[in-house]
Amino acid sequence: MTNAKIPIVIAHRGASGYRPEHTLAAYELAINLGADYIEPDLVSTKDGVLIARHENEISQTTDVASHGEFAHLQTAKIVDGEVKTGWFTEDFTITEIKTLRAKERIPQLRSANIKYDGVWEIPTLQEIIDLAKNQNSALGRNIGIYPETKHPTYFQSIGLPLEDTLIGNLEANGYQGANAPVFIQSFEVSNLQYLAKKTDLPLVQLINLTGKPYDFIVSDETLAYADLTAKSGLEEIAKYAQAIGIHKDILVPRDSTGKLQSPTTLVHDAHAVGLEVHVWTFRNEDYFLPLDFQGNPQKEYELFFNLGIDGVFSDFADHAVAVRDRIIHTAEK
Ligand code: G3P
Ligand code: CA
């Protein structure tokens, strides 16, 4: 660890290595495993309630397909330029969403989580905030919320914009100002620029390994994600955001066989313009690990923490916390 600040551990979709993602049980376990922030991806219901799902199409992570009363809502839509078929949150009221139950997204890799299929509801942002606040009171901690606006251009296009609702929810719960335990993230640019004018809460520009922000595609902007990591791109981001949230392969590229290459200068370059660097996504399974670290996920955390990053998104918050704290204690000796 090369910077003085202690890196944060962000529970990616909750403790999603151990529980179906985006459930209160997943978030509560993540808090108990030591996460500093819990991460809800947010989409909207028909009546404008923000709920935690990674996509607005919910057949992969809920039991909606087995609810005959919603069969008529199955449809195909174009979301972010891709045809999606299934059931979409914007076609359900919050009352209807609450009759659904979550299920494990990747049962082939996380078979231990299948036993929880059908147990837990789809949580609202408000319920997630309530959980964090209750846990803060009970545990004497200051667990933060790290919400992501999912498909922001799409939700604007159907009259259910996420941004003002999100800020309203956060402010109504006392989250205000640059020091609040909140980071608001987006893979798009223009909605973060809009948010920067509306709030002082910290903002995070997400940067994917390939492709372009979807709002750039819509507006015919020529810049792609790769351009955002150049020094000029980082300078632009620093005008509206406080951090970048990057795919880990951008910082430490892998070759075509999955072996790690030399790190880029991105941490240095981002810090030079005042941006924190948060990296996603750390997972224990060999399927996700580089060839170099098969069976050894702690080595991946060590590598990245020692590059001076400011935070990790992890499905296994306990592993991230353990490695971080060991590195800190070793440095203090
Ligand atoms: O939000 C950044 C991190 O969560 C990775 O993205 O696709 O899991 O929401 P995603
Ligand atoms: Ca996310």
CSV table of C-alpha atoms and ligand atoms in Angstrom, one decimal:
chain,number,residue,atom,x,y,z
A,1,MET,CA,0.0,0.0,0.0
A,2,THR,CA,1.7,3.1,-1.2
A,3,ASN,CA,-0.8,5.9,-0.1
A,4,ALA,CA,-1.4,7.0,3.4
A,5,LYS,CA,-5.2,6.6,3.2
A,6,ILE,CA,-6.7,3.2,4.0
A,7,PRO,CA,-8.4,1.7,1.0
A,8,ILE,CA,-12.1,1.0,1.3
A,9,VAL,CA,-13.8,-2.4,0.8
A,10,ILE,CA,-17.0,-2.1,-1.2
A,11,ALA,CA,-19.4,-5.0,-0.9
A,12,HIS,CA,-20.2,-5.6,-4.6
A,13,ARG,CA,-23.9,-6.2,-4.7
A,14,GLY,CA,-23.7,-7.2,-1.1
A,15,ALA,CA,-21.8,-10.3,0.1
A,16,SER,CA,-22.7,-11.8,-3.3
A,17,GLY,CA,-20.2,-14.6,-3.0
A,18,TYR,CA,-22.3,-16.0,-0.1
A,19,ARG,CA,-25.9,-14.9,-0.7
A,20,PRO,CA,-28.0,-14.0,-3.8
A,21,GLU,CA,-26.9,-10.6,-4.9
A,22,HIS,CA,-28.8,-7.4,-4.1
A,23,THR,CA,-30.8,-8.8,-1.1
A,24,LEU,CA,-30.9,-7.4,2.4
A,25,ALA,CA,-29.4,-10.6,3.6
A,26,ALA,CA,-26.4,-10.1,1.2
A,27,TYR,CA,-25.9,-6.5,2.4
A,28,GLU,CA,-26.2,-7.4,6.1
A,29,LEU,CA,-23.7,-10.2,5.8
A,30,ALA,CA,-21.3,-7.9,3.9
A,31,ILE,CA,-21.5,-5.4,6.8
A,32,ASN,CA,-20.9,-8.2,9.3
A,33,LEU,CA,-17.9,-9.3,7.2
A,34,GLY,CA,-16.3,-5.9,7.6
A,35,ALA,CA,-17.3,-4.0,4.4
A,36,ASP,CA,-17.0,-0.3,4.5
A,37,TYR,CA,-19.6,0.4,1.8
A,38,ILE,CA,-22.5,-1.7,0.4
A,39,GLU,CA,-23.2,-1.4,-3.3
A,40,PRO,CA,-26.7,-1.3,-4.6
A,41,ASP,CA,-27.1,-1.2,-8.4
A,42,LEU,CA,-30.4,0.8,-8.9
A,43,VAL,CA,-33.2,0.6,-11.4
A,44,SER,CA,-36.8,2.0,-11.3
A,45,THR,CA,-40.2,0.5,-10.9
A,46,LYS,CA,-43.2,1.8,-12.9
A,47,ASP,CA,-44.1,4.0,-10.0
A,48,GLY,CA,-40.7,5.5,-9.6
A,49,VAL,CA,-39.3,3.5,-6.7
A,50,LEU,CA,-35.6,2.8,-6.8
A,51,ILE,CA,-34.8,-0.9,-6.2
A,52,ALA,CA,-31.6,-2.9,-6.2
A,53,ARG,CA,-31.1,-5.0,-9.4
A,54,HIS,CA,-28.1,-5.1,-11.7
A,55,GLU,CA,-30.4,-5.0,-14.8
A,56,ASN,CA,-34.0,-3.8,-15.4
A,57,GLU,CA,-34.6,-7.2,-17.0
A,58,ILE,CA,-35.1,-9.4,-13.9
A,59,SER,CA,-35.5,-13.0,-15.1
A,60,GLN,CA,-31.9,-14.0,-14.3
A,61,THR,CA,-32.0,-12.9,-10.6
A,62,THR,CA,-35.7,-13.4,-9.6
A,63,ASP,CA,-38.4,-16.0,-9.7
A,64,VAL,CA,-40.6,-13.7,-12.0
A,65,ALA,CA,-40.8,-16.4,-14.7
A,66,SER,CA,-42.7,-18.7,-12.3
A,67,HIS,CA,-45.3,-16.0,-11.5
A,68,GLY,CA,-48.2,-16.8,-13.9
A,69,GLU,CA,-49.9,-13.5,-12.9
A,70,PHE,CA,-47.1,-11.6,-14.6
A,71,ALA,CA,-46.8,-13.8,-17.8
A,72,HIS,CA,-48.5,-11.0,-19.8
A,73,LEU,CA,-45.6,-8.6,-18.9
A,74,GLN,CA,-43.0,-10.8,-20.7
A,75,THR,CA,-41.7,-8.8,-23.6
A,76,ALA,CA,-38.7,-7.7,-25.7
A,77,LYS,CA,-37.1,-4.3,-25.5
A,78,ILE,CA,-34.0,-2.5,-26.7
A,79,VAL,CA,-31.9,-1.5,-23.6
A,80,ASP,CA,-28.6,0.4,-24.2
A,81,GLY,CA,-28.7,-0.8,-27.8
A,82,GLU,CA,-29.2,-4.5,-27.1
A,83,VAL,CA,-32.4,-6.5,-27.5
A,84,LYS,CA,-33.5,-8.0,-24.2
A,85,THR,CA,-36.3,-10.4,-23.6
A,86,GLY,CA,-38.0,-11.0,-20.3
A,87,TRP,CA,-39.6,-9.0,-17.5
A,88,PHE,CA,-38.7,-5.4,-16.9
A,89,THR,CA,-38.8,-3.5,-13.6
A,90,GLU,CA,-40.4,-0.4,-15.2
A,91,ASP,CA,-43.5,-2.5,-16.0
A,92,PHE,CA,-44.0,-3.5,-12.3
A,93,THR,CA,-45.3,-1.4,-9.4
A,94,ILE,CA,-43.3,-1.7,-6.2
A,95,THR,CA,-46.2,-3.7,-4.7
A,96,GLU,CA,-45.9,-6.2,-7.5
A,97,ILE,CA,-42.1,-6.3,-7.3
A,98,LYS,CA,-42.4,-7.1,-3.6
A,99,THR,CA,-44.2,-10.4,-4.5
A,100,LEU,CA,-41.1,-11.6,-6.3
A,101,ARG,CA,-38.1,-13.4,-4.7
A,102,ALA,CA,-34.4,-13.3,-5.5
A,103,LYS,CA,-32.4,-16.1,-6.8
A,104,GLU,CA,-28.7,-16.8,-7.3
A,105,ARG,CA,-27.3,-15.4,-10.6
A,106,ILE,CA,-24.5,-17.9,-11.1
A,107,PRO,CA,-25.6,-21.2,-9.6
A,108,GLN,CA,-23.0,-23.1,-11.6
A,109,LEU,CA,-20.3,-21.4,-9.7
A,110,ARG,CA,-22.1,-20.6,-6.4
A,111,SER,CA,-24.1,-23.8,-5.8
A,112,ALA,CA,-24.0,-23.2,-2.0
A,113,ASN,CA,-26.3,-20.2,-2.6
A,114,ILE,CA,-29.0,-22.1,-4.4
A,115,LYS,CA,-30.6,-23.0,-1.0
A,116,TYR,CA,-31.5,-19.3,-0.6
A,117,ASP,CA,-33.4,-19.1,-3.9
A,118,GLY,CA,-36.9,-17.9,-3.3
A,119,VAL,CA,-36.2,-16.7,0.3
A,120,TRP,CA,-35.6,-12.9,0.0
A,121,GLU,CA,-37.4,-9.9,-1.5
A,122,ILE,CA,-36.1,-7.4,-3.9
A,123,PRO,CA,-35.0,-4.5,-1.6
A,124,THR,CA,-35.7,-0.8,-2.2
A,125,LEU,CA,-33.0,1.8,-1.8
A,126,GLN,CA,-34.8,3.0,1.3
A,127,GLU,CA,-34.7,-0.5,2.9
A,128,ILE,CA,-30.9,-0.7,2.1
A,129,ILE,CA,-30.4,2.7,3.7
A,130,ASP,CA,-32.4,1.7,6.7
A,131,LEU,CA,-30.3,-1.5,7.1
A,132,ALA,CA,-27.1,0.5,7.0
A,133,LYS,CA,-28.3,3.0,9.5
A,134,ASN,CA,-29.6,0.3,11.9
A,135,GLN,CA,-26.3,-1.6,11.6
A,136,ASN,CA,-24.4,1.6,12.2
A,137,SER,CA,-26.3,2.2,15.4
A,138,ALA,CA,-26.0,-1.4,16.5
A,139,LEU,CA,-22.3,-1.8,15.7
A,140,GLY,CA,-21.0,1.7,16.2
A,141,ARG,CA,-19.8,1.9,12.7
A,142,ASN,CA,-20.2,4.2,9.7
A,143,ILE,CA,-21.0,1.9,6.8
A,144,GLY,CA,-21.5,3.9,3.6
A,145,ILE,CA,-23.8,3.5,0.6
A,146,TYR,CA,-22.3,3.2,-2.9
A,147,PRO,CA,-25.3,3.3,-5.3
A,148,GLU,CA,-25.0,2.9,-9.1
A,149,THR,CA,-27.5,4.4,-11.6
A,150,LYS,CA,-28.1,1.6,-14.1
A,151,HIS,CA,-29.2,2.4,-17.7
A,152,PRO,CA,-29.6,6.1,-16.9
A,153,THR,CA,-30.2,7.2,-20.5
A,154,TYR,CA,-32.7,4.4,-21.0
A,155,PHE,CA,-34.6,5.4,-17.8
A,156,GLN,CA,-34.6,9.0,-18.9
A,157,SER,CA,-36.1,8.0,-22.2
A,158,ILE,CA,-39.1,6.3,-20.6
A,159,GLY,CA,-39.9,9.1,-18.2
A,160,LEU,CA,-38.4,7.5,-15.1
A,161,PRO,CA,-35.1,9.3,-14.6
A,162,LEU,CA,-33.1,8.0,-11.8
A,163,GLU,CA,-31.0,11.0,-10.8
A,164,ASP,CA,-33.3,13.3,-8.9
A,165,THR,CA,-35.0,10.5,-7.2
A,166,LEU,CA,-31.7,9.1,-6.0
A,167,ILE,CA,-30.5,12.5,-4.7
A,168,GLY,CA,-33.9,13.0,-3.1
A,169,ASN,CA,-33.8,9.7,-1.4
A,170,LEU,CA,-30.2,10.2,-0.1
A,171,GLU,CA,-30.9,13.8,1.1
A,172,ALA,CA,-34.1,12.8,2.8
A,173,ASN,CA,-32.0,10.3,4.8
A,174,GLY,CA,-29.4,12.9,5.8
A,175,TYR,CA,-26.7,12.1,3.2
A,176,GLN,CA,-25.5,15.5,2.2
A,177,GLY,CA,-22.2,17.1,1.3
A,178,ALA,CA,-18.8,16.0,0.2
A,179,ASN,CA,-18.0,14.1,3.4
A,180,ALA,CA,-21.1,12.0,3.5
A,181,PRO,CA,-20.5,8.2,3.4
A,182,VAL,CA,-21.8,7.9,-0.1
A,183,PHE,CA,-20.4,7.4,-3.6
A,184,ILE,CA,-22.8,7.7,-6.6
A,185,GLN,CA,-21.5,5.8,-9.7
A,186,SER,CA,-22.4,5.6,-13.3
A,187,PHE,CA,-21.0,4.0,-16.5
A,188,GLU,CA,-22.4,7.0,-18.3
A,189,VAL,CA,-20.9,10.5,-18.3
A,190,SER,CA,-23.7,13.0,-18.8
A,191,ASN,CA,-25.8,11.9,-15.9
A,192,LEU,CA,-22.8,12.3,-13.6
A,193,GLN,CA,-22.2,15.8,-15.0
A,194,TYR,CA,-25.8,16.5,-14.3
A,195,LEU,CA,-25.5,15.1,-10.7
A,196,ALA,CA,-22.4,17.2,-10.1
A,197,LYS,CA,-24.5,20.4,-10.6
A,198,LYS,CA,-27.2,19.1,-8.2
A,199,THR,CA,-25.2,17.6,-5.3
A,200,ASP,CA,-21.9,17.7,-3.5
A,201,LEU,CA,-22.1,14.0,-2.8
A,202,PRO,CA,-19.0,12.2,-4.1
A,203,LEU,CA,-19.4,10.9,-7.7
A,204,VAL,CA,-17.6,8.0,-9.4
A,205,GLN,CA,-17.0,7.7,-13.1
A,206,LEU,CA,-17.1,4.0,-14.0
A,207,ILE,CA,-14.8,2.9,-16.8
A,208,ASN,CA,-15.1,-0.4,-18.6
A,209,LEU,CA,-12.4,-2.3,-20.3
A,210,THR,CA,-13.8,-1.9,-23.8
A,211,GLY,CA,-16.6,0.1,-25.5
A,212,LYS,CA,-18.1,3.5,-24.9
A,213,PRO,CA,-20.4,5.1,-22.3
A,214,TYR,CA,-23.9,4.5,-23.7
A,215,ASP,CA,-24.8,8.3,-23.6
A,216,PHE,CA,-21.7,8.9,-25.8
A,217,ILE,CA,-23.1,6.4,-28.3
A,218,VAL,CA,-26.5,8.2,-28.3
A,219,SER,CA,-24.8,11.6,-28.7
A,220,ASP,CA,-22.3,10.5,-31.4
A,221,GLU,CA,-19.4,11.5,-29.1
A,222,THR,CA,-16.2,10.0,-30.4
A,223,LEU,CA,-14.5,9.3,-27.1
A,224,ALA,CA,-14.5,5.7,-25.8
A,225,TYR,CA,-13.7,4.4,-22.3
A,226,ALA,CA,-10.1,4.0,-23.3
A,227,ASP,CA,-9.9,7.7,-23.9
A,228,LEU,CA,-11.2,8.4,-20.4
A,229,THR,CA,-8.1,6.8,-18.8
A,230,ALA,CA,-5.7,9.1,-20.8
A,231,LYS,CA,-4.4,12.1,-18.9
A,232,SER,CA,-6.8,14.4,-20.8
A,233,GLY,CA,-9.7,12.2,-20.0
A,234,LEU,CA,-8.8,12.0,-16.3
A,235,GLU,CA,-8.6,15.8,-16.2
A,236,GLU,CA,-12.1,16.1,-17.6
A,237,ILE,CA,-13.5,13.5,-15.1
A,238,ALA,CA,-11.9,15.4,-12.3
A,239,LYS,CA,-14.1,18.4,-13.1
A,240,TYR,CA,-17.3,16.5,-12.1
A,241,ALA,CA,-16.2,13.4,-10.1
A,242,GLN,CA,-14.1,12.5,-7.1
A,243,ALA,CA,-13.1,8.9,-8.2
A,244,ILE,CA,-12.9,6.5,-11.1
A,245,GLY,CA,-14.2,3.0,-10.7
A,246,ILE,CA,-12.3,0.8,-13.1
A,247,HIS,CA,-12.3,-2.7,-14.5
A,248,LYS,CA,-9.2,-4.3,-12.9
A,249,ASP,CA,-7.7,-5.4,-16.2
A,250,ILE,CA,-7.3,-1.7,-17.2
A,251,LEU,CA,-4.8,-1.3,-14.3
A,252,VAL,CA,-3.1,-4.7,-14.7
A,253,PRO,CA,-3.8,-6.0,-18.2
A,254,ARG,CA,-4.0,-9.7,-18.9
A,255,ASP,CA,-2.6,-11.4,-22.0
A,256,SER,CA,-4.7,-13.6,-24.2
A,257,THR,CA,-3.9,-16.6,-22.0
A,258,GLY,CA,-5.1,-14.8,-18.8
A,259,LYS,CA,-1.6,-14.1,-17.5
A,260,LEU,CA,-1.0,-10.7,-15.9
A,261,GLN,CA,1.1,-8.1,-17.6
A,262,SER,CA,2.9,-5.0,-16.1
A,263,PRO,CA,0.6,-2.5,-14.4
A,264,THR,CA,-0.2,0.7,-16.2
A,265,THR,CA,0.4,4.2,-14.7
A,266,LEU,CA,-3.3,4.8,-14.1
A,267,VAL,CA,-3.2,5.0,-10.3
A,268,HIS,CA,-0.5,7.6,-10.5
A,269,ASP,CA,-2.2,9.5,-13.3
A,270,ALA,CA,-5.6,9.6,-11.6
A,271,HIS,CA,-4.1,10.6,-8.2
A,272,ALA,CA,-2.2,13.4,-10.0
A,273,VAL,CA,-5.6,15.1,-10.9
A,274,GLY,CA,-7.1,14.3,-7.5
A,275,LEU,CA,-9.2,11.3,-8.4
A,276,GLU,CA,-9.4,8.2,-6.2
A,277,VAL,CA,-9.2,4.8,-7.9
A,278,HIS,CA,-11.7,2.1,-7.0
A,279,VAL,CA,-11.3,-1.3,-8.8
A,280,TRP,CA,-13.8,-4.0,-9.7
A,281,THR,CA,-14.5,-6.8,-9.3
A,282,PHE,CA,-12.7,-9.2,-6.9
A,283,ARG,CA,-14.1,-12.7,-6.7
A,284,ASN,CA,-12.6,-15.9,-5.2
A,285,GLU,CA,-13.5,-18.4,-7.9
A,286,ASP,CA,-10.8,-19.5,-10.3
A,287,TYR,CA,-13.1,-18.8,-13.1
A,288,PHE,CA,-12.6,-15.1,-12.5
A,289,LEU,CA,-9.0,-15.1,-11.2
A,290,PRO,CA,-5.9,-14.5,-13.5
A,291,LEU,CA,-3.9,-17.6,-14.4
A,292,ASP,CA,-1.1,-16.4,-12.0
A,293,PHE,CA,-3.4,-16.6,-8.9
A,294,GLN,CA,-5.5,-19.7,-9.5
A,295,GLY,CA,-6.6,-21.0,-6.0
A,296,ASN,CA,-5.1,-17.9,-4.4
A,297,PRO,CA,-7.4,-14.9,-4.5
A,298,GLN,CA,-5.5,-13.2,-1.7
A,299,LYS,CA,-2.6,-12.7,-4.1
A,300,GLU,CA,-4.8,-10.6,-6.3
A,301,TYR,CA,-5.8,-8.3,-3.5
A,302,GLU,CA,-2.1,-8.0,-2.5
A,303,LEU,CA,-1.1,-7.0,-6.0
A,304,PHE,CA,-3.8,-4.3,-6.3
A,305,PHE,CA,-3.5,-2.9,-2.8
A,306,ASN,CA,0.2,-2.6,-3.2
A,307,LEU,CA,-0.4,-0.5,-6.4
A,308,GLY,CA,-1.8,2.2,-4.2
A,309,ILE,CA,-5.5,1.9,-5.1
A,310,ASP,CA,-8.2,3.5,-2.9
A,311,GLY,CA,-10.8,0.8,-2.9
A,312,VAL,CA,-11.9,-2.6,-4.1
A,313,PHE,CA,-15.3,-3.9,-5.1
A,314,SER,CA,-15.5,-7.5,-3.8
A,315,ASP,CA,-18.0,-10.3,-3.7
A,316,PHE,CA,-16.1,-11.7,-0.7
A,317,ALA,CA,-15.7,-8.7,1.6
A,318,ASP,CA,-14.1,-10.8,4.4
A,319,HIS,CA,-11.2,-11.8,2.1
A,320,ALA,CA,-10.7,-8.2,1.0
A,321,VAL,CA,-10.7,-6.9,4.5
A,322,ALA,CA,-8.3,-9.6,5.8
A,323,VAL,CA,-5.7,-8.9,3.1
A,324,ARG,CA,-6.0,-5.1,3.5
A,325,ASP,CA,-5.7,-5.3,7.3
A,326,ARG,CA,-2.7,-7.7,7.1
A,327,ILE,CA,-0.9,-5.3,4.8
A,328,ILE,CA,-1.6,-2.3,7.0
A,329,HIS,CA,-0.4,-4.2,10.2
A,330,THR,CA,2.7,-5.4,8.4
A,331,ALA,CA,3.5,-1.8,7.3
A,332,GLU,CA,3.0,-0.5,10.9
A,333,LYS,CA,5.6,-2.9,12.4
B,1,G3P,O1,-20.2,-0.7,-10.3
B,1,G3P,C1,-19.0,-1.1,-10.6
B,1,G3P,C2,-19.0,-2.6,-10.4
B,1,G3P,O2,-20.1,-2.9,-9.7
B,1,G3P,C3,-18.9,-3.4,-11.6
B,1,G3P,O3,-20.0,-3.2,-12.4
B,1,G3P,O4,-21.5,-4.5,-13.7
B,1,G3P,O5,-21.1,-5.2,-11.4
B,1,G3P,O6,-22.3,-3.2,-11.8
B,1,G3P,P1,-21.3,-4.1,-12.4
B,2,CA,CA,-22.3,-1.9,-9.9
